[in-house]
Short mmCIF file of C-alpha atoms in Angstrom, two decimals:
data_model
loop_
_atom_site.label_atom_id
_atom_site.label_comp_id
_atom_site.label_asym_id
_atom_site.label_seq_id
_atom_site.Cartn_x
_atom_site.Cartn_y
_atom_site.Cartn_z
CA MET V 1 -13.51 3.42 -6.14
CA GLY V 2 -11.93 2.69 -2.76
CA ILE V 3 -8.23 1.98 -2.28
CA THR V 4 -8.76 -1.63 -1.22
CA GLN V 5 -10.89 -2.31 -4.29
CA ALA V 6 -8.30 -0.61 -6.49
CA ILE V 7 -5.62 -2.92 -5.08
CA LEU V 8 -7.87 -5.97 -5.53
CA ASP V 9 -8.28 -5.04 -9.18
CA THR V 10 -4.50 -5.38 -9.71
CA LEU V 11 -4.25 -8.91 -8.30
CA PRO V 12 -3.67 -12.08 -10.27
CA ASP V 13 -5.65 -15.14 -9.26
CA GLY V 14 -4.09 -18.06 -7.44
CA VAL V 15 -4.76 -21.35 -5.71
CA VAL V 16 -5.35 -21.19 -1.96
CA ARG V 17 -3.08 -23.67 -0.17
CA ASP V 18 -3.58 -22.82 3.51
CA VAL V 19 -5.27 -20.35 5.85
CA ARG V 20 -4.41 -19.92 9.53
CA ILE V 21 -6.35 -17.63 11.87
CA GLY V 22 -4.18 -17.19 14.93
CA LEU V 23 -4.65 -15.35 18.17
CA HIS V 24 -2.88 -12.24 16.90
CA TRP V 25 -2.14 -12.83 13.22
CA THR V 26 -3.84 -14.38 10.22
CA ALA V 27 -1.86 -15.99 7.40
CA ALA V 28 -2.97 -17.00 3.91
CA VAL V 29 -0.85 -19.14 1.59
CA VAL V 30 -1.51 -19.05 -2.14
CA GLU V 31 0.19 -20.44 -5.20
CA VAL V 32 0.33 -17.72 -7.82
CA GLU V 33 2.22 -17.68 -11.10
CA GLY V 34 4.11 -20.82 -10.07
CA GLU V 35 5.24 -19.37 -6.73
CA VAL V 36 3.95 -20.20 -3.26
CA ARG V 37 3.51 -17.03 -1.19
CA CYS V 38 2.23 -16.19 2.27
CA GLY V 39 0.53 -12.96 3.32
CA LEU V 40 -0.18 -11.68 6.81
CA ALA V 41 -2.83 -9.51 8.45
CA ALA V 42 -3.72 -8.68 12.01
CA THR V 43 -6.48 -10.87 13.43
CA LEU V 44 -9.43 -8.71 14.44
CA ARG V 45 -12.49 -10.02 16.23
CA ARG V 46 -16.07 -8.81 16.33
CA GLN V 47 -17.69 -7.82 19.57
CA GLY V 48 -20.30 -10.21 20.88
CA GLY V 49 -20.69 -13.88 21.67
CA HIS V 50 -21.79 -17.11 20.06
CA GLU V 51 -25.29 -15.77 19.53
CA LEU V 52 -23.97 -13.94 16.47
CA GLY V 53 -23.24 -17.24 14.73
CA PRO V 54 -19.93 -18.53 13.37
CA ALA V 55 -17.24 -15.89 12.91
CA VAL V 56 -15.96 -17.75 9.84
CA PRO V 57 -18.98 -19.51 8.32
CA ARG V 58 -16.89 -21.71 5.98
CA ALA V 59 -14.13 -22.54 8.43
CA GLY V 60 -12.39 -25.73 7.27
CA GLU V 61 -13.33 -25.03 3.65
CA LEU V 62 -11.43 -21.83 2.88
CA GLU V 63 -9.03 -23.67 0.57
CA SER V 64 -11.99 -24.13 -1.80
CA TYR V 65 -11.95 -20.40 -2.57
CA SER V 66 -9.87 -19.10 -5.44
CA GLY V 67 -7.15 -16.67 -4.42
CA ARG V 68 -9.14 -13.70 -5.69
CA GLU V 69 -12.31 -14.87 -3.95
CA LEU V 70 -10.40 -15.12 -0.69
CA ALA V 71 -8.81 -11.70 -1.17
CA ASP V 72 -12.23 -10.18 -1.86
CA LEU V 73 -13.06 -10.91 1.79
CA ALA V 74 -10.90 -7.87 2.56
CA LEU V 75 -14.09 -5.89 1.90
CA ALA V 76 -16.21 -7.98 4.29
CA PRO V 77 -17.78 -6.17 7.25
CA GLU V 78 -16.97 -9.08 9.57
CA PRO V 79 -13.49 -8.46 11.03
CA GLU V 80 -12.38 -12.10 11.05
CA LEU V 81 -13.24 -12.44 7.36
CA SER V 82 -11.61 -9.12 6.54
CA SER V 83 -8.43 -10.33 8.28
CA VAL V 84 -8.40 -13.40 6.03
CA GLY V 85 -9.04 -11.27 2.97
CA VAL V 86 -6.23 -8.80 3.68
CA ALA V 87 -3.82 -11.69 4.32
CA ALA V 88 -4.78 -13.20 0.95
CA LEU V 89 -4.50 -9.81 -0.74
CA ASN V 90 -0.97 -9.48 0.63
CA ALA V 91 -0.08 -12.95 -0.63
CA LEU V 92 -1.37 -12.20 -4.14
CA ALA V 93 -0.04 -8.65 -4.47
CA PRO V 94 2.38 -8.32 -7.42
CA ARG V 95 5.97 -8.27 -6.17
CA ASN V 96 8.67 -5.89 -7.28
CA PRO V 97 11.76 -6.60 -5.15
CA ARG V 98 13.83 -4.04 -7.05
CA ALA V 99 11.58 -1.31 -5.66
CA TRP V 100 11.78 -2.52 -2.05
CA ARG V 101 14.24 -1.27 0.51
CA GLU V 102 14.96 -3.03 3.77
CA GLY V 103 13.23 -0.53 5.99
CA ASN V 104 12.87 -0.14 9.72
CA ALA V 105 9.71 1.94 10.08
CA GLU V 106 10.87 3.35 13.41
CA GLU V 107 14.07 4.72 11.86
CA ILE V 108 12.21 6.09 8.84
CA LEU V 109 9.73 7.89 11.08
CA ALA V 110 12.57 9.32 13.16
CA ARG V 111 14.11 10.82 10.02
CA LEU V 112 10.79 12.10 8.69
CA GLY V 113 9.63 13.54 12.00
CA GLU V 114 12.71 15.30 13.34
CA HIS V 115 11.56 18.75 14.54
CA LYS V 116 8.07 18.05 13.16
CA ARG V 117 4.63 17.27 14.51
CA VAL V 118 3.92 13.57 14.01
CA ALA V 119 0.64 11.69 14.40
CA LEU V 120 0.76 7.91 14.71
CA VAL V 121 -2.48 5.97 14.25
CA GLY V 122 -1.93 2.77 16.19
CA HIS V 123 0.18 2.21 19.29
CA PHE V 124 3.35 0.52 18.07
CA PRO V 125 5.95 -1.02 20.41
CA PHE V 126 8.51 1.63 19.46
CA VAL V 127 6.43 4.61 20.64
CA GLN V 128 8.48 5.39 23.73
CA ARG V 129 11.80 5.10 21.88
CA LEU V 130 10.55 7.24 19.03
CA ARG V 131 8.98 10.08 20.99
CA PRO V 132 12.19 11.94 22.02
CA LYS V 133 13.45 11.90 18.43
CA LEU V 134 10.48 13.90 17.10
CA GLY V 135 9.26 17.44 17.42
CA SER V 136 6.06 16.06 18.97
CA LEU V 137 4.12 12.81 18.79
CA ASP V 138 0.38 12.21 19.13
CA VAL V 139 -0.67 8.56 19.24
CA ILE V 140 -4.26 7.76 18.26
CA GLU V 141 -5.46 4.34 19.35
CA ARG V 142 -8.80 2.52 19.27
CA ASP V 143 -7.92 0.98 22.63
CA PRO V 144 -5.87 3.85 24.10
CA ARG V 145 -3.12 3.35 26.64
CA GLU V 146 -1.81 5.98 29.00
CA GLY V 147 -0.74 9.00 26.97
CA ASP V 148 -2.67 7.96 23.84
CA HIS V 149 -5.63 9.75 22.29
CA PRO V 150 -8.88 7.90 21.51
CA GLU V 151 -9.77 7.45 17.86
CA SER V 152 -12.45 10.13 18.26
CA ALA V 153 -9.60 12.67 18.50
CA ALA V 154 -8.40 11.97 14.95
CA PRO V 155 -10.32 14.90 13.35
CA ASP V 156 -8.64 17.28 15.80
CA ILE V 157 -5.11 15.90 15.39
CA LEU V 158 -4.52 14.64 11.85
CA PRO V 159 -5.22 17.89 9.95
CA HIS V 160 -2.42 19.62 11.88
CA ALA V 161 0.26 16.92 11.64
CA ASP V 162 3.30 17.34 9.39
CA VAL V 163 3.83 13.58 9.28
CA VAL V 164 1.08 10.97 9.63
CA ALA V 165 1.82 7.27 10.08
CA ILE V 166 -1.17 4.91 9.88
CA THR V 167 -1.23 1.27 10.91
CA GLY V 168 -1.90 -1.21 8.13
CA MET V 169 -4.59 -2.60 10.41
CA ALA V 170 -6.70 0.23 8.96
CA PHE V 171 -7.14 -2.02 5.90
CA VAL V 172 -8.68 -4.70 8.09
CA ASN V 173 -11.05 -2.41 10.00
CA HIS V 174 -11.89 -0.32 6.90
CA SER V 175 -10.80 2.98 8.45
CA LEU V 176 -7.96 3.88 6.06
CA GLU V 177 -9.78 6.17 3.66
CA GLY V 178 -11.50 8.10 6.43
CA LEU V 179 -8.13 8.69 8.09
CA LEU V 180 -6.47 9.75 4.84
CA GLY V 181 -9.30 12.20 4.27
CA LEU V 182 -8.47 13.95 7.55
CA CYS V 183 -4.82 14.55 6.66
CA SER V 184 -3.50 17.86 5.37
CA PRO V 185 -2.53 17.85 1.67
CA GLU V 186 0.88 19.10 2.80
CA SER V 187 1.51 16.24 5.22
CA THR V 188 3.78 13.27 4.53
CA ILE V 189 1.81 10.06 4.97
CA MET V 190 3.16 6.60 5.70
CA VAL V 191 1.23 3.35 6.07
CA LEU V 192 3.10 0.74 8.08
CA GLY V 193 2.87 -2.65 9.69
CA PRO V 194 2.65 -6.29 8.58
CA SER V 195 -0.96 -5.92 7.37
CA THR V 196 0.04 -3.22 4.87
CA PRO V 197 -0.14 -4.20 1.17
CA LEU V 198 3.12 -3.52 -0.67
CA SER V 199 1.20 -2.02 -3.57
CA SER V 200 2.06 0.90 -5.81
CA VAL V 201 -1.67 1.72 -5.78
CA LEU V 202 -1.12 3.29 -2.35
CA LEU V 203 1.65 5.47 -3.74
CA ASP V 204 -0.74 6.71 -6.41
CA SER V 205 -2.92 8.10 -3.61
CA SER V 206 -1.78 10.56 -0.95
CA VAL V 207 0.57 8.01 0.65
CA ALA V 208 4.31 8.63 0.27
CA LEU V 209 5.73 5.56 2.00
CA VAL V 210 4.47 2.00 2.45
CA SER V 211 6.15 -0.33 4.95
CA GLY V 212 5.00 -3.94 4.97
CA SER V 213 6.14 -7.52 5.35
CA ILE V 214 7.41 -10.34 3.15
CA VAL V 215 7.21 -13.88 4.52
CA THR V 216 10.44 -15.72 3.71
CA HIS V 217 9.97 -18.95 5.69
CA ILE V 218 6.36 -20.00 5.22
CA ASP V 219 6.24 -23.19 7.28
CA GLN V 220 7.89 -21.58 10.30
CA VAL V 221 5.62 -18.54 10.11
CA LEU V 222 2.49 -20.70 9.82
CA ARG V 223 3.55 -22.66 12.87
CA ALA V 224 4.15 -19.48 14.86
CA VAL V 225 0.85 -17.89 13.79
CA SER V 226 -1.08 -21.07 14.63
CA GLN V 227 0.42 -21.16 18.12
CA GLY V 228 -0.58 -17.61 19.04
CA ALA V 229 2.67 -15.78 18.28
CA GLY V 230 2.90 -12.02 18.53
CA PHE V 231 4.61 -10.17 15.72
CA HIS V 232 8.08 -10.18 17.27
CA GLN V 233 7.89 -13.98 17.25
CA VAL V 234 6.43 -14.10 13.74
CA HIS V 235 9.17 -11.78 12.53
CA GLN V 236 11.84 -14.04 13.98
CA ALA V 237 10.18 -17.07 12.39
CA GLY V 238 10.82 -15.68 8.93
CA VAL V 239 9.59 -12.24 7.89
CA ARG V 240 11.38 -9.37 6.15
CA LEU V 241 10.28 -5.78 6.71
CA VAL V 242 10.51 -3.71 3.54
CA THR V 243 9.42 -0.27 2.38
CA LEU V 244 8.24 1.25 -0.90
CA ALA V 245 8.64 4.98 -1.48
CA ARG V 246 7.04 7.39 -3.89
CA PRO V 247 9.60 9.14 -6.14
CA GLY V 248 11.16 11.96 -4.16
CA PHE V 249 11.07 10.13 -0.83
CA GLU V 250 13.77 7.51 -1.44
CA ALA V 251 16.32 9.48 0.59
CA VAL V 252 14.58 8.72 3.90
CA LEU V 253 15.16 5.00 3.28
CA ALA V 254 18.95 5.36 3.22
#
């Protein structure tokens, strides 16, 4: 069973209240167990034009899905639908605030990677600030910028990294398990970013740390997402960044 399916199997059902597919971020709002929650995921788009047909065949009707039906779209091959599904999954995921720590992923990576070889899958805004704090840093990116490695370099880089940090976008593009399979059993693995499910299922795999997002001000975040906000703007609109750690790794969250 895949990790995404294993997480889906832990979810309660809920009532879908709203779905927004923005330029950069997708948001899903569900009512679950008497609480209204919002989950986020990066908006990915398929390659190709209108000849492929509608990207979201039931656009305008997504509130007719149950929460679990919407979350099941996380397994869809179409990237727009997968974005919706991961956002719904994140909204439905069981919450355990006592296990969360307010966590800045950049600071956590700096502590983990001091004097070590670090591989980062996904070009995050903090790359240039982080680089001098680490032993070495290799950035693997599907759309590489100057100094990055293309994703085809992952098999040559990940097996040799002491610390591997993988973007939560890997849930949306279905690359997570392939990337985890390339990592050394001795490496410390972190999955990070707003798309990342805050699920203990990940900690039962080879992942030691999970950094994700909790939407605290739903209306403001929906407005920002709908108007094309980038994550810095979405964060300011009302998002907390929190981290879960496997037992034995709590010290890096201090």
